[in-house]
Amino acid sequence: MKSSPFRQTITLVKKDILLELRQKYAFYGILLYIISTVFVINLMISKPEEKLWNALFWVVQLFVAVNAVAKSFLQENRGRLLYFYSLVHPRSFIVAKLIYNIILMCVMTLITIVCCMMFLGNPVTSFLYFIGICLLGGISLSLLFTMLAAIAAQANQNAALMAIMGFPIMLPLLMLLSNIAKSSFITVYQPGLPKMFLMLGSMDILIVALSLVLFPFLWKD
């Protein structure tokens, strides 16, 4: 007899966290990527101005999201997916992946903030606001790439497919996050900010809804 969907979700999240703690090379690989990327930017630009700092930060966040989130599905082979198919509900599986990737991306986001401020200076005036926006941005990117990774996993584990599908959605999301984050570099009120937050929240809800609707059909294949 199968357990409840909530219990299945929590168990799968714990499984992913335990695997991450055991296979630390994946976490350290992403950590090395963040530090080396920001350090190279420091060597090339040193202390960039506010607009450039903001743009570089979100570019680094994008590639961190791709590297951190993609492996959550692409590391699952066909045999393991078939095993999970016989044990858990597909929505429990995708929700567990979404939760795990949100946790992972929030951790990576905080590390990226620390590295950027250490190597590229700290032009941020509203520090807590900036951290909040970055965490929201990390959540949005993790949701997007989790859904794309789930689709790519059904196409012979093709990571290139994930990047191609994500390009038209990724650009407006990054532009939106960058515009929202601008308010943390200035003390003047930015018009249209509530509307941008509403757009960001709507995109996140849409991605979660699409994941819950589409994944059960992908799961059957």
PDB file of C-alpha atoms in Angstrom:
ATOM      1  CA  MET A   1       0.000   0.000   0.000  1.00  0.00           C
ATOM      2  CA  LYS A   2       1.413   3.333  -1.074  1.00  0.00           C
ATOM      3  CA  SER A   3       1.935   6.111   1.472  1.00  0.00           C
ATOM      4  CA  SER A   4       0.332   9.544   1.197  1.00  0.00           C
ATOM      5  CA  PRO A   5       1.592  11.980  -1.481  1.00  0.00           C
ATOM      6  CA  PHE A   6       2.912  14.327   1.226  1.00  0.00           C
ATOM      7  CA  ARG A   7       4.947  11.560   2.857  1.00  0.00           C
ATOM      8  CA  GLN A   8       6.237  10.436  -0.540  1.00  0.00           C
ATOM      9  CA  THR A   9       7.339  14.010  -1.305  1.00  0.00           C
ATOM     10  CA  ILE A  10       9.175  14.446   2.007  1.00  0.00           C
ATOM     11  CA  THR A  11      10.892  11.063   1.605  1.00  0.00           C
ATOM     12  CA  LEU A  12      12.082  11.945  -1.906  1.00  0.00           C
ATOM     13  CA  VAL A  13      13.409  15.326  -0.750  1.00  0.00           C
ATOM     14  CA  LYS A  14      15.336  13.611   2.055  1.00  0.00           C
ATOM     15  CA  LYS A  15      16.696  11.103  -0.473  1.00  0.00           C
ATOM     16  CA  ASP A  16      18.023  13.862  -2.734  1.00  0.00           C
ATOM     17  CA  ILE A  17      19.581  15.743   0.186  1.00  0.00           C
ATOM     18  CA  LEU A  18      21.299  12.581   1.481  1.00  0.00           C
ATOM     19  CA  LEU A  19      22.645  11.809  -1.994  1.00  0.00           C
ATOM     20  CA  GLU A  20      23.993  15.349  -2.246  1.00  0.00           C
ATOM     21  CA  LEU A  21      25.688  15.048   1.141  1.00  0.00           C
ATOM     22  CA  ARG A  22      27.277  11.742   0.158  1.00  0.00           C
ATOM     23  CA  GLN A  23      28.318  12.817  -3.333  1.00  0.00           C
ATOM     24  CA  LYS A  24      29.938  16.059  -2.286  1.00  0.00           C
ATOM     25  CA  TYR A  25      31.907  16.351  -5.517  1.00  0.00           C
ATOM     26  CA  ALA A  26      28.793  17.755  -7.241  1.00  0.00           C
ATOM     27  CA  PHE A  27      28.349  20.505  -4.639  1.00  0.00           C
ATOM     28  CA  TYR A  28      32.061  21.295  -4.585  1.00  0.00           C
ATOM     29  CA  GLY A  29      32.104  21.378  -8.387  1.00  0.00           C
ATOM     30  CA  ILE A  30      29.424  24.069  -8.473  1.00  0.00           C
ATOM     31  CA  LEU A  31      31.126  25.918  -5.613  1.00  0.00           C
ATOM     32  CA  LEU A  32      34.414  25.897  -7.538  1.00  0.00           C
ATOM     33  CA  TYR A  33      32.583  27.174 -10.610  1.00  0.00           C
ATOM     34  CA  ILE A  34      31.130  30.131  -8.674  1.00  0.00           C
ATOM     35  CA  ILE A  35      34.434  31.133  -7.078  1.00  0.00           C
ATOM     36  CA  SER A  36      36.491  30.753 -10.255  1.00  0.00           C
ATOM     37  CA  THR A  37      33.947  32.636 -12.408  1.00  0.00           C
ATOM     38  CA  VAL A  38      33.696  35.576 -10.022  1.00  0.00           C
ATOM     39  CA  PHE A  39      37.475  35.634  -9.563  1.00  0.00           C
ATOM     40  CA  VAL A  40      38.054  35.757 -13.328  1.00  0.00           C
ATOM     41  CA  ILE A  41      35.550  38.625 -13.591  1.00  0.00           C
ATOM     42  CA  ASN A  42      37.518  40.411 -10.882  1.00  0.00           C
ATOM     43  CA  LEU A  43      40.749  39.974 -12.841  1.00  0.00           C
ATOM     44  CA  MET A  44      39.146  41.364 -15.998  1.00  0.00           C
ATOM     45  CA  ILE A  45      37.007  44.208 -14.591  1.00  0.00           C
ATOM     46  CA  SER A  46      38.084  44.601 -10.947  1.00  0.00           C
ATOM     47  CA  LYS A  47      35.313  46.725  -9.344  1.00  0.00           C
ATOM     48  CA  PRO A  48      32.500  47.180 -11.893  1.00  0.00           C
ATOM     49  CA  GLU A  49      29.902  49.923 -11.647  1.00  0.00           C
ATOM     50  CA  GLU A  50      26.433  49.215 -10.248  1.00  0.00           C
ATOM     51  CA  LYS A  51      24.617  48.349 -13.502  1.00  0.00           C
ATOM     52  CA  LEU A  52      27.425  46.081 -14.701  1.00  0.00           C
ATOM     53  CA  TRP A  53      27.713  44.458 -11.254  1.00  0.00           C
ATOM     54  CA  ASN A  54      24.005  43.686 -11.290  1.00  0.00           C
ATOM     55  CA  ALA A  55      24.140  42.266 -14.819  1.00  0.00           C
ATOM     56  CA  LEU A  56      27.177  40.089 -14.091  1.00  0.00           C
ATOM     57  CA  PHE A  57      25.588  38.753 -10.924  1.00  0.00           C
ATOM     58  CA  TRP A  58      22.494  37.511 -12.739  1.00  0.00           C
ATOM     59  CA  VAL A  59      24.561  35.987 -15.536  1.00  0.00           C
ATOM     60  CA  VAL A  60      26.515  34.019 -12.924  1.00  0.00           C
ATOM     61  CA  GLN A  61      23.211  33.036 -11.291  1.00  0.00           C
ATOM     62  CA  LEU A  62      21.919  31.746 -14.618  1.00  0.00           C
ATOM     63  CA  PHE A  63      24.841  29.394 -15.192  1.00  0.00           C
ATOM     64  CA  VAL A  64      24.796  28.266 -11.564  1.00  0.00           C
ATOM     65  CA  ALA A  65      21.114  27.363 -11.974  1.00  0.00           C
ATOM     66  CA  VAL A  66      21.807  25.410 -15.156  1.00  0.00           C
ATOM     67  CA  ASN A  67      24.635  23.438 -13.556  1.00  0.00           C
ATOM     68  CA  ALA A  68      22.945  22.885 -10.195  1.00  0.00           C
ATOM     69  CA  VAL A  69      19.401  22.079 -11.288  1.00  0.00           C
ATOM     70  CA  ALA A  70      20.009  20.150 -14.507  1.00  0.00           C
ATOM     71  CA  LYS A  71      21.838  17.314 -12.797  1.00  0.00           C
ATOM     72  CA  SER A  72      18.862  16.573 -10.535  1.00  0.00           C
ATOM     73  CA  PHE A  73      17.029  14.931 -13.417  1.00  0.00           C
ATOM     74  CA  LEU A  74      19.840  14.143 -15.805  1.00  0.00           C
ATOM     75  CA  GLN A  75      21.569  11.964 -13.178  1.00  0.00           C
ATOM     76  CA  GLU A  76      18.478   9.759 -12.938  1.00  0.00           C
ATOM     77  CA  ASN A  77      18.850   6.797 -15.300  1.00  0.00           C
ATOM     78  CA  ARG A  78      15.967   4.941 -16.938  1.00  0.00           C
ATOM     79  CA  GLY A  79      16.089   2.056 -14.479  1.00  0.00           C
ATOM     80  CA  ARG A  80      15.870   4.312 -11.440  1.00  0.00           C
ATOM     81  CA  LEU A  81      12.997   6.310 -12.961  1.00  0.00           C
ATOM     82  CA  LEU A  82      11.156   3.071 -13.674  1.00  0.00           C
ATOM     83  CA  TYR A  83      11.677   2.031 -10.056  1.00  0.00           C
ATOM     84  CA  PHE A  84      10.270   5.325  -8.769  1.00  0.00           C
ATOM     85  CA  TYR A  85       7.373   4.989 -11.225  1.00  0.00           C
ATOM     86  CA  SER A  86       6.271   1.838  -9.436  1.00  0.00           C
ATOM     87  CA  LEU A  87       6.507   3.420  -5.977  1.00  0.00           C
ATOM     88  CA  VAL A  88       5.425   7.072  -6.001  1.00  0.00           C
ATOM     89  CA  HIS A  89       2.911   9.350  -7.662  1.00  0.00           C
ATOM     90  CA  PRO A  90       4.389  11.503 -10.474  1.00  0.00           C
ATOM     91  CA  ARG A  91       3.250  14.737  -8.836  1.00  0.00           C
ATOM     92  CA  SER A  92       4.981  13.756  -5.593  1.00  0.00           C
ATOM     93  CA  PHE A  93       8.152  13.133  -7.578  1.00  0.00           C
ATOM     94  CA  ILE A  94       8.124  16.491  -9.409  1.00  0.00           C
ATOM     95  CA  VAL A  95       7.176  18.440  -6.262  1.00  0.00           C
ATOM     96  CA  ALA A  96      10.076  16.800  -4.405  1.00  0.00           C
ATOM     97  CA  LYS A  97      12.444  17.833  -7.192  1.00  0.00           C
ATOM     98  CA  LEU A  98      11.097  21.392  -7.108  1.00  0.00           C
ATOM     99  CA  ILE A  99      11.555  21.628  -3.324  1.00  0.00           C
ATOM    100  CA  TYR A 100      15.048  20.125  -3.383  1.00  0.00           C
ATOM    101  CA  ASN A 101      16.208  22.400  -6.209  1.00  0.00           C
ATOM    102  CA  ILE A 102      14.779  25.451  -4.428  1.00  0.00           C
ATOM    103  CA  ILE A 103      16.824  24.565  -1.316  1.00  0.00           C
ATOM    104  CA  LEU A 104      19.959  23.921  -3.375  1.00  0.00           C
ATOM    105  CA  MET A 105      19.562  27.114  -5.397  1.00  0.00           C
ATOM    106  CA  CYS A 106      18.989  29.249  -2.299  1.00  0.00           C
ATOM    107  CA  VAL A 107      22.248  27.937  -0.814  1.00  0.00           C
ATOM    108  CA  MET A 108      24.096  28.590  -4.076  1.00  0.00           C
ATOM    109  CA  THR A 109      22.577  32.073  -4.297  1.00  0.00           C
ATOM    110  CA  LEU A 110      23.892  33.035  -0.858  1.00  0.00           C
ATOM    111  CA  ILE A 111      27.347  31.717  -1.801  1.00  0.00           C
ATOM    112  CA  THR A 112      27.257  33.720  -5.054  1.00  0.00           C
ATOM    113  CA  ILE A 113      26.320  36.904  -3.172  1.00  0.00           C
ATOM    114  CA  VAL A 114      29.221  36.457  -0.749  1.00  0.00           C
ATOM    115  CA  CYS A 115      31.709  35.745  -3.562  1.00  0.00           C
ATOM    116  CA  CYS A 116      30.553  38.714  -5.658  1.00  0.00           C
ATOM    117  CA  MET A 117      30.804  41.103  -2.726  1.00  0.00           C
ATOM    118  CA  MET A 118      34.246  39.771  -1.782  1.00  0.00           C
ATOM    119  CA  PHE A 119      35.773  39.957  -5.266  1.00  0.00           C
ATOM    120  CA  LEU A 120      33.715  42.638  -7.050  1.00  0.00           C
ATOM    121  CA  GLY A 121      32.962  45.068  -4.235  1.00  0.00           C
ATOM    122  CA  ASN A 122      29.635  45.890  -2.610  1.00  0.00           C
ATOM    123  CA  PRO A 123      27.642  48.603  -4.418  1.00  0.00           C
ATOM    124  CA  VAL A 124      24.382  47.466  -2.765  1.00  0.00           C
ATOM    125  CA  THR A 125      22.656  50.081  -0.593  1.00  0.00           C
ATOM    126  CA  SER A 126      19.665  47.969   0.545  1.00  0.00           C
ATOM    127  CA  PHE A 127      21.387  44.765   1.586  1.00  0.00           C
ATOM    128  CA  LEU A 128      18.430  42.822   3.028  1.00  0.00           C
ATOM    129  CA  TYR A 129      16.220  43.800   0.098  1.00  0.00           C
ATOM    130  CA  PHE A 130      18.894  42.596  -2.341  1.00  0.00           C
ATOM    131  CA  ILE A 131      19.240  39.246  -0.540  1.00  0.00           C
ATOM    132  CA  GLY A 132      15.470  38.806  -0.640  1.00  0.00           C
ATOM    133  CA  ILE A 133      15.338  39.547  -4.375  1.00  0.00           C
ATOM    134  CA  CYS A 134      18.238  37.187  -5.053  1.00  0.00           C
ATOM    135  CA  LEU A 135      16.541  34.371  -3.137  1.00  0.00           C
ATOM    136  CA  LEU A 136      13.304  34.992  -5.048  1.00  0.00           C
ATOM    137  CA  GLY A 137      15.301  34.976  -8.274  1.00  0.00           C
ATOM    138  CA  GLY A 138      17.035  31.756  -7.297  1.00  0.00           C
ATOM    139  CA  ILE A 139      13.657  30.157  -6.612  1.00  0.00           C
ATOM    140  CA  SER A 140      12.315  31.318  -9.993  1.00  0.00           C
ATOM    141  CA  LEU A 141      15.339  29.979 -11.867  1.00  0.00           C
ATOM    142  CA  SER A 142      15.207  26.663 -10.003  1.00  0.00           C
ATOM    143  CA  LEU A 143      11.509  26.223 -10.837  1.00  0.00           C
ATOM    144  CA  LEU A 144      12.091  27.002 -14.507  1.00  0.00           C
ATOM    145  CA  PHE A 145      15.078  24.713 -14.994  1.00  0.00           C
ATOM    146  CA  THR A 146      13.527  21.893 -12.962  1.00  0.00           C
ATOM    147  CA  MET A 147      10.612  21.817 -15.384  1.00  0.00           C
ATOM    148  CA  LEU A 148      12.945  21.997 -18.396  1.00  0.00           C
ATOM    149  CA  ALA A 149      15.225  19.297 -16.962  1.00  0.00           C
ATOM    150  CA  ALA A 150      12.199  17.035 -16.479  1.00  0.00           C
ATOM    151  CA  ILE A 151      11.315  17.428 -20.155  1.00  0.00           C
ATOM    152  CA  ALA A 152      14.914  16.974 -21.306  1.00  0.00           C
ATOM    153  CA  ALA A 153      15.273  13.840 -19.170  1.00  0.00           C
ATOM    154  CA  GLN A 154      12.608  12.159 -21.303  1.00  0.00           C
ATOM    155  CA  ALA A 155      14.531  13.026 -24.478  1.00  0.00           C
ATOM    156  CA  ASN A 156      17.511  10.701 -24.015  1.00  0.00           C
ATOM    157  CA  GLN A 157      18.943  12.841 -21.191  1.00  0.00           C
ATOM    158  CA  ASN A 158      19.662  15.665 -23.654  1.00  0.00           C
ATOM    159  CA  ALA A 159      20.959  18.648 -21.665  1.00  0.00           C
ATOM    160  CA  ALA A 160      21.269  20.734 -24.833  1.00  0.00           C
ATOM    161  CA  LEU A 161      17.505  20.474 -25.279  1.00  0.00           C
ATOM    162  CA  MET A 162      17.006  22.059 -21.872  1.00  0.00           C
ATOM    163  CA  ALA A 163      19.136  25.073 -22.819  1.00  0.00           C
ATOM    164  CA  ILE A 164      17.360  25.512 -26.161  1.00  0.00           C
ATOM    165  CA  MET A 165      13.872  25.310 -24.656  1.00  0.00           C
ATOM    166  CA  GLY A 166      14.790  27.593 -21.779  1.00  0.00           C
ATOM    167  CA  PHE A 167      16.272  30.396 -23.881  1.00  0.00           C
ATOM    168  CA  PRO A 168      12.998  32.204 -24.800  1.00  0.00           C
ATOM    169  CA  ILE A 169      11.709  31.972 -21.190  1.00  0.00           C
ATOM    170  CA  MET A 170      15.040  32.626 -19.525  1.00  0.00           C
ATOM    171  CA  LEU A 171      15.685  36.019 -21.158  1.00  0.00           C
ATOM    172  CA  PRO A 172      12.521  37.811 -19.961  1.00  0.00           C
ATOM    173  CA  LEU A 173      12.924  36.240 -16.508  1.00  0.00           C
ATOM    174  CA  LEU A 174      16.507  37.475 -16.171  1.00  0.00           C
ATOM    175  CA  MET A 175      15.567  40.948 -17.421  1.00  0.00           C
ATOM    176  CA  LEU A 176      12.710  41.080 -14.922  1.00  0.00           C
ATOM    177  CA  LEU A 177      14.942  39.998 -12.028  1.00  0.00           C
ATOM    178  CA  SER A 178      17.641  42.463 -13.041  1.00  0.00           C
ATOM    179  CA  ASN A 179      15.144  45.340 -13.160  1.00  0.00           C
ATOM    180  CA  ILE A 180      13.696  44.441  -9.765  1.00  0.00           C
ATOM    181  CA  ALA A 181      17.192  44.187  -8.238  1.00  0.00           C
ATOM    182  CA  LYS A 182      18.081  47.709  -9.450  1.00  0.00           C
ATOM    183  CA  SER A 183      16.115  49.149  -6.537  1.00  0.00           C
ATOM    184  CA  SER A 184      18.698  47.775  -4.108  1.00  0.00           C
ATOM    185  CA  PHE A 185      21.417  49.938  -5.701  1.00  0.00           C
ATOM    186  CA  ILE A 186      19.523  53.251  -5.506  1.00  0.00           C
ATOM    187  CA  THR A 187      17.620  55.071  -2.768  1.00  0.00           C
ATOM    188  CA  VAL A 188      15.001  56.515  -5.141  1.00  0.00           C
ATOM    189  CA  TYR A 189      11.696  54.658  -5.486  1.00  0.00           C
ATOM    190  CA  GLN A 190      11.493  52.729  -8.737  1.00  0.00           C
ATOM    191  CA  PRO A 191       8.094  53.080 -10.483  1.00  0.00           C
ATOM    192  CA  GLY A 192       6.353  49.926 -11.601  1.00  0.00           C
ATOM    193  CA  LEU A 193       8.033  47.779  -8.931  1.00  0.00           C
ATOM    194  CA  PRO A 194       4.799  46.176  -7.582  1.00  0.00           C
ATOM    195  CA  LYS A 195       3.820  45.254 -11.138  1.00  0.00           C
ATOM    196  CA  MET A 196       7.180  43.554 -11.695  1.00  0.00           C
ATOM    197  CA  PHE A 197       6.792  41.553  -8.470  1.00  0.00           C
ATOM    198  CA  LEU A 198       3.333  40.513  -9.619  1.00  0.00           C
ATOM    199  CA  MET A 199       4.734  39.383 -12.975  1.00  0.00           C
ATOM    200  CA  LEU A 200       7.478  37.392 -11.251  1.00  0.00           C
ATOM    201  CA  GLY A 201       5.004  35.682  -8.935  1.00  0.00           C
ATOM    202  CA  SER A 202       2.672  34.925 -11.841  1.00  0.00           C
ATOM    203  CA  MET A 203       5.507  33.324 -13.802  1.00  0.00           C
ATOM    204  CA  ASP A 204       6.453  31.135 -10.850  1.00  0.00           C
ATOM    205  CA  ILE A 205       2.860  30.000 -10.329  1.00  0.00           C
ATOM    206  CA  LEU A 206       2.513  29.257 -14.050  1.00  0.00           C
ATOM    207  CA  ILE A 207       5.718  27.179 -14.099  1.00  0.00           C
ATOM    208  CA  VAL A 208       4.625  25.156 -11.039  1.00  0.00           C
ATOM    209  CA  ALA A 209       1.186  24.597 -12.548  1.00  0.00           C
ATOM    210  CA  LEU A 210       2.663  23.464 -15.869  1.00  0.00           C
ATOM    211  CA  SER A 211       5.011  21.108 -14.052  1.00  0.00           C
ATOM    212  CA  LEU A 212       2.162  19.501 -12.112  1.00  0.00           C
ATOM    213  CA  VAL A 213       0.014  19.140 -15.236  1.00  0.00           C
ATOM    214  CA  LEU A 214       2.621  18.050 -17.783  1.00  0.00           C
ATOM    215  CA  PHE A 215       4.919  15.832 -15.727  1.00  0.00           C
ATOM    216  CA  PRO A 216       2.439  12.957 -15.189  1.00  0.00           C
ATOM    217  CA  PHE A 217       2.174  12.622 -18.989  1.00  0.00           C
ATOM    218  CA  LEU A 218       5.973  12.712 -19.372  1.00  0.00           C
ATOM    219  CA  TRP A 219       6.272  10.189 -16.532  1.00  0.00           C
ATOM    220  CA  LYS A 220       4.158   7.649 -18.418  1.00  0.00           C
ATOM    221  CA  ASP A 221       6.516   7.770 -21.400  1.00  0.00           C
TER     222      ASP A 221
END
